[in-house]
Coordinates of C-alpha atoms in Angstrom, one line a residue:
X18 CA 0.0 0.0 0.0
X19 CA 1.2 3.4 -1.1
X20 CA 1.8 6.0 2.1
X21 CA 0.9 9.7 1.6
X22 CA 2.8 12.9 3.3
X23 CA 0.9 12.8 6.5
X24 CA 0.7 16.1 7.1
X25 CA -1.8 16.6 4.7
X26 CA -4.3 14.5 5.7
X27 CA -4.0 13.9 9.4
X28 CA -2.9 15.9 12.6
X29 CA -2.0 14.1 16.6
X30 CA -4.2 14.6 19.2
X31 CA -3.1 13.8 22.9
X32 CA -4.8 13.1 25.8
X33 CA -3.8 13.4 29.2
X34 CA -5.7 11.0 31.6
X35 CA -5.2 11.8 35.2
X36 CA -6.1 8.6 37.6
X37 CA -6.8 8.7 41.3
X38 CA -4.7 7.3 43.9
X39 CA -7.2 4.4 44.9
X40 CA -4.2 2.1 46.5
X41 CA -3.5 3.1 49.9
X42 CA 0.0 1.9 51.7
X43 CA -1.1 0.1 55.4
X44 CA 1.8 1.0 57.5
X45 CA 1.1 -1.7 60.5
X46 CA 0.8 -4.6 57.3
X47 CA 3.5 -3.3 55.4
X48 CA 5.6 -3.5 58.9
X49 CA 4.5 -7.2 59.7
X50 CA 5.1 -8.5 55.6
X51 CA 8.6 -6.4 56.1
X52 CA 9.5 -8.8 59.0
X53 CA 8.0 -12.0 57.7
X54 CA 9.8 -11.4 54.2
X55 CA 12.9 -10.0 55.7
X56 CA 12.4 -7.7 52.6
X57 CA 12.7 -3.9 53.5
X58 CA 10.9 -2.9 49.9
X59 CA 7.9 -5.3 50.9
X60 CA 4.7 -2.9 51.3
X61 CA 0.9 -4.0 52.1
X62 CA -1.9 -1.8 49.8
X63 CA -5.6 -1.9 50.3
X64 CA -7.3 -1.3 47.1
X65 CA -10.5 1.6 48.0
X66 CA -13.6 1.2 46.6
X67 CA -13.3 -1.9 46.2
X68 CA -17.2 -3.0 47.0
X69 CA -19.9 -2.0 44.7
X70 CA -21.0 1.5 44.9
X71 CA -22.0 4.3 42.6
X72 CA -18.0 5.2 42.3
X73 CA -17.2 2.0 39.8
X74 CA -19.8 3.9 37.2
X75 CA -17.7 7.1 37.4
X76 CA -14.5 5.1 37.1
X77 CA -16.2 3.1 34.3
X78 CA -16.8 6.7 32.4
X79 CA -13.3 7.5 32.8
X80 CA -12.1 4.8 31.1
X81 CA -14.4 5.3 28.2
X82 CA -12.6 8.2 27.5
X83 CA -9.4 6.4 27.4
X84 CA -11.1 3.7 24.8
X85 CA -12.4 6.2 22.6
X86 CA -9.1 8.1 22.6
X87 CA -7.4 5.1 21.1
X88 CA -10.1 3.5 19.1
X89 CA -10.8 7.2 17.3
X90 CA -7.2 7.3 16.3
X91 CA -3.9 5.8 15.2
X92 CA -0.8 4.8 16.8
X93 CA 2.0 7.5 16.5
X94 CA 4.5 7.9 19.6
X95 CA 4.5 5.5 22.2
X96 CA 3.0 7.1 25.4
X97 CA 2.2 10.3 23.6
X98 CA -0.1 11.6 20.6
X99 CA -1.7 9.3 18.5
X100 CA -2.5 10.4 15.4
X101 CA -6.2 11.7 13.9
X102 CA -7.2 12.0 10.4
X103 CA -8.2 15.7 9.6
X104 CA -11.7 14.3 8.1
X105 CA -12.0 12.9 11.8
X106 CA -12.1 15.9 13.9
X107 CA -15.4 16.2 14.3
X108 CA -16.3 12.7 15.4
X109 CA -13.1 12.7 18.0
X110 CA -14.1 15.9 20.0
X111 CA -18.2 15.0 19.4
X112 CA -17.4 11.3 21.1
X113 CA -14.3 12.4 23.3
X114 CA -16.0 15.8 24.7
X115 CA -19.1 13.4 25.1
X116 CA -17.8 10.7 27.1
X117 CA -15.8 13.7 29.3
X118 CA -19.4 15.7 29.8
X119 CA -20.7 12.1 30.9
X120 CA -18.1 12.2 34.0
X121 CA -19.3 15.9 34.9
X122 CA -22.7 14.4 34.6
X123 CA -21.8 12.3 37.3
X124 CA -20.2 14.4 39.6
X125 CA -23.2 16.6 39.3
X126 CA -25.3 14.0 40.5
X127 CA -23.4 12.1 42.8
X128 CA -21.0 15.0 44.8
X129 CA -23.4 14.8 47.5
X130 CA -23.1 11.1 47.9
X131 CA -19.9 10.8 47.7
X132 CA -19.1 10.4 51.5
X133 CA -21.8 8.1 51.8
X134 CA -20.0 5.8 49.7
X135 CA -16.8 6.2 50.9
X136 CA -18.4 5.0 54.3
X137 CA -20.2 2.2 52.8
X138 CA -17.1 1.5 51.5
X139 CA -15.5 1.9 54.9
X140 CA -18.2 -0.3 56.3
X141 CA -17.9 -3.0 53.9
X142 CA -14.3 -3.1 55.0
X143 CA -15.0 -3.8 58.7
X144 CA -14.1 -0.3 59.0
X145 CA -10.0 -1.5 58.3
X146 CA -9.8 1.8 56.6
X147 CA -10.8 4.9 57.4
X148 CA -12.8 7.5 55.3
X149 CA -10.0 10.0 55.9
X150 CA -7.5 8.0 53.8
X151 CA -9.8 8.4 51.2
X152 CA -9.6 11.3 48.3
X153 CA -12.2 13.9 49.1
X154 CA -14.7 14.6 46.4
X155 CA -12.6 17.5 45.0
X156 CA -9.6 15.5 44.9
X157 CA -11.4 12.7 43.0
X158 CA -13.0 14.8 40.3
X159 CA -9.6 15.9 39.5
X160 CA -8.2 12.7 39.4
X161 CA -10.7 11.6 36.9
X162 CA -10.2 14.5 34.5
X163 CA -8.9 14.8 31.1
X164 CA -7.3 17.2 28.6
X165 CA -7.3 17.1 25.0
X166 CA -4.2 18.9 22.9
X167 CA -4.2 19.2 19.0
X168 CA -1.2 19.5 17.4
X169 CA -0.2 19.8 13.4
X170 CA 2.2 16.9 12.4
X171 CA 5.9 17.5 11.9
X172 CA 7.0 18.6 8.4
X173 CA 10.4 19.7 6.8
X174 CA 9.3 23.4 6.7
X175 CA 8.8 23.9 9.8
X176 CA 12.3 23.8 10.4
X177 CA 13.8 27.3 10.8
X178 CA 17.1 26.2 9.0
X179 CA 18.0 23.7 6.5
X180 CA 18.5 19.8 7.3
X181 CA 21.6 17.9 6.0
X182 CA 20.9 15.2 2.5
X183 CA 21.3 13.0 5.8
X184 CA 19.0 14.3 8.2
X185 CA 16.2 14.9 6.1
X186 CA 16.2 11.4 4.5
X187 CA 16.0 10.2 8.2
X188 CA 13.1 12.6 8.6
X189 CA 11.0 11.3 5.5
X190 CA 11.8 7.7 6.4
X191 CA 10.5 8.4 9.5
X192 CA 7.5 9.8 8.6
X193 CA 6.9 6.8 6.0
X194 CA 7.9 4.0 8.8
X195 CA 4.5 5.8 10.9
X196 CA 2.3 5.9 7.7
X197 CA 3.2 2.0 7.4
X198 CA 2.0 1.8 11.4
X199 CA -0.9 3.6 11.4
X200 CA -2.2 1.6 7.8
X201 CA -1.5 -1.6 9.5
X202 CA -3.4 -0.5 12.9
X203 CA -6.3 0.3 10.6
X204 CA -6.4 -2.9 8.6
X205 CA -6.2 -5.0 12.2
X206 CA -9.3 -3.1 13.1
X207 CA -10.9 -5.9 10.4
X208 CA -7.8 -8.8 10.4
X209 CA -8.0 -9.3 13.8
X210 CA -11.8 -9.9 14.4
X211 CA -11.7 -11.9 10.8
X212 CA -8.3 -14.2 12.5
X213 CA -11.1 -15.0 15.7
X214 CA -14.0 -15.1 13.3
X215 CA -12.0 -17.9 10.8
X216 CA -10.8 -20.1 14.4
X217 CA -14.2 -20.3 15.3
X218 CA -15.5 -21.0 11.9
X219 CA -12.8 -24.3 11.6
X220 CA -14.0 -25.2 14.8
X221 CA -17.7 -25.0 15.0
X222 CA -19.4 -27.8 14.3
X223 CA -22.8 -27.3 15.2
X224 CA -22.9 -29.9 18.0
X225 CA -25.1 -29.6 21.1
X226 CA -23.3 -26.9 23.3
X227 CA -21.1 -25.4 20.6
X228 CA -21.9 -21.6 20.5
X229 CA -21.9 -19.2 17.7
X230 CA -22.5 -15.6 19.0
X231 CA -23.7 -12.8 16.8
X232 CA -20.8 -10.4 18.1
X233 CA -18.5 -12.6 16.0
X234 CA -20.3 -11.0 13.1
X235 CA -20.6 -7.8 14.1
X236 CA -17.1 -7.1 15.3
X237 CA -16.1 -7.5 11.7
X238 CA -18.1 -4.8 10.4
X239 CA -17.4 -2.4 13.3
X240 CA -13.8 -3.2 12.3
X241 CA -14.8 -2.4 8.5
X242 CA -15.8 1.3 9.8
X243 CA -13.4 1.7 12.3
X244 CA -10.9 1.0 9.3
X245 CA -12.9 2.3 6.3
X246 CA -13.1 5.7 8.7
X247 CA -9.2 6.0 10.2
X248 CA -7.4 5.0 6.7
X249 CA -5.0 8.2 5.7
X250 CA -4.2 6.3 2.5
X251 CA -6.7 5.4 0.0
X252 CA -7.8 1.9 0.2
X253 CA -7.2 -0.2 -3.0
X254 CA -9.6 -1.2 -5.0
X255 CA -9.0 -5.1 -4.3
X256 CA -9.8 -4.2 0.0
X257 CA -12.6 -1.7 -1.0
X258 CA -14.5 -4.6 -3.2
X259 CA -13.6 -7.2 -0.6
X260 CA -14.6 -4.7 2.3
X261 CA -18.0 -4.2 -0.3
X262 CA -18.2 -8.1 0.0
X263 CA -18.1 -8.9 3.5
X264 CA -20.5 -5.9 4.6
X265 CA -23.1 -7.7 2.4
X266 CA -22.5 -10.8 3.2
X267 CA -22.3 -10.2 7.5
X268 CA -25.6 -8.0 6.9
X269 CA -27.7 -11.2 6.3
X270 CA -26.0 -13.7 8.1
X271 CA -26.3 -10.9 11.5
X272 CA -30.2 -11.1 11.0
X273 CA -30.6 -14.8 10.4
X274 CA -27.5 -16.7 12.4
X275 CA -29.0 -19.8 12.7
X276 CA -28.4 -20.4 8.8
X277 CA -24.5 -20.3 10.1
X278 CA -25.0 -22.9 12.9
X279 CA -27.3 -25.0 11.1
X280 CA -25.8 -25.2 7.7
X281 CA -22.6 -26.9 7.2
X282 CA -22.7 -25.7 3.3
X283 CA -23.3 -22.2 4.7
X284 CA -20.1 -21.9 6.9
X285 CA -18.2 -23.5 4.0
X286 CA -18.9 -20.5 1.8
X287 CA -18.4 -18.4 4.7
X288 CA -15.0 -19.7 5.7
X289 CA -14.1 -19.6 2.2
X290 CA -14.9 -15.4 2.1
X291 CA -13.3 -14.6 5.3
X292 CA -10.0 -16.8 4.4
X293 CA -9.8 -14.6 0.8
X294 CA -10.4 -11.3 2.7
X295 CA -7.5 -12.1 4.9
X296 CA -5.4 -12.9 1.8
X297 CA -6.3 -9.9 0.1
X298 CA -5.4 -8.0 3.9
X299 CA -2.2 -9.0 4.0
X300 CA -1.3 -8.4 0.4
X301 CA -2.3 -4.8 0.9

């Protein structure tokens, strides 16, 4: 597949993720595991909120942001921005923005619970650990916030002076070696759930206690728009027909499964569609 200058098409997004402090260091354990272990770097933690309470939905929110960060975009720097199509701007901050509002949302309707959960919490515990070694409410909304920074992608202009022949090839190869990572990261969005979807197909056969779940399906095409929508390059016209192919062909078999785990004939042909498409993926 053919890689484009990157800076046309696509710009990095990062997002910092702040986490609270929920493991708490329990000096009189941590001094008995010390002696027992004769190790002086041995420490007991309790883990808080670790019962059921309204809490697990905030912390639930906040790591929806942290999904859609990464499914919405493309690898690009280990540990820092990933990288965001330009035509996908307005999805990101619609579904990022959204899924932030939604922990505001909850902190709106929970602050003035939250020290009844943290003694229910407390209380669940036998009262081992005390509300005050607990974040306070402010504390915890902080922990769970997030912040969003857009930032063009490198290009040879914006150097203020000019690169060596030397440093400039390193540059561009660079910038090719990341066009190469973020197509493949695209096209695993549909070889990946096609790879589980082919095991399972080899191995099903239709006996009493076998099971054929709909999401194998259905994972395929929401890697075909997660792909379809992230691609920088243009797709080639072999993966667009095959993409074309499968969508048609998992739109009737979603509505009528048992035709799958009744039909022998009927997985044959399937098998044989989803073992071409994964062909055609890796000759892309």
């Amino acid at each position: 597949m053919t890689t484009t200058n990157l800076y046309e098409k696509a710009m990095l997004v990062k997002l910092t993720s702040h986490k609270p402090t929920l493991f708490k260091r329990q000096d009189a354990q941590t001094e008995q595991l010390q002696q027992l272990s004769e190790d002086k770097a041995a420490a007991a933690y309790v883990k808080l909120f670790k019962f059921k309470t309204p809490v697990q939905e905030a912390m639930n929110r906040h790591r929806e942001v942290i999904r859609l960060h990464h499914r919405l975009t493309l690898p690009y720097d280990d540990r820092g921005p990933r990288l965001l199509p330009n035509a996908q701007y307005l999805a990101y901050t619609q579904a990022v923005r959204g899924a932030m509002d939604a922990i505001a949302e909850w902190f709106d309707q929970h602050r003035d619970h939250y020290a009844t959960y943290v003694g229910a919490d407390c209380a669940a515990r036998g009262w081992k650990v005390q509300p005050d070694q607990y974040p306070t409410i402010v504390q915890f909304e902080q922990a769970l916030s997030h912040d969003v920074e857009f930032l063009p992608m490198p290009h040879l202009t914006h150097f203020l002076f000019d690169l060596s022949p030397e440093d400039r090839a390193a540059f561009e190869a660079r910038q090719a070696a990341i066009a190469v990572t973020a197509a493949n990261d695209a096209l695993d969005r549909v070889r990946k759930p096609l790879d589980i979807l082919l095991s399972r197909l080899q191995s099903y056969a239709g006996q009493p206690g076998q099971r054929f779940h709909t999401s194998l399906l259905t994972n395929v095409t929401s890697g075909l728009e997660d792909c379809e929508r992230l691609m920088v390059q243009d797709l080639p016209t072999s993966l667009q027909l095959t993409f074309s192919n499968l969508r048609v062909a998992f739109s009737t078999l979603t509505s009528n499964l048992d035709l799958l785990r009744e039909s022998g004939p009927a997985r044959e042909t399937v098998t044989t569609l989803v073992t071409q498409a994964l062909i055609t993926l890796q000759e892309a």
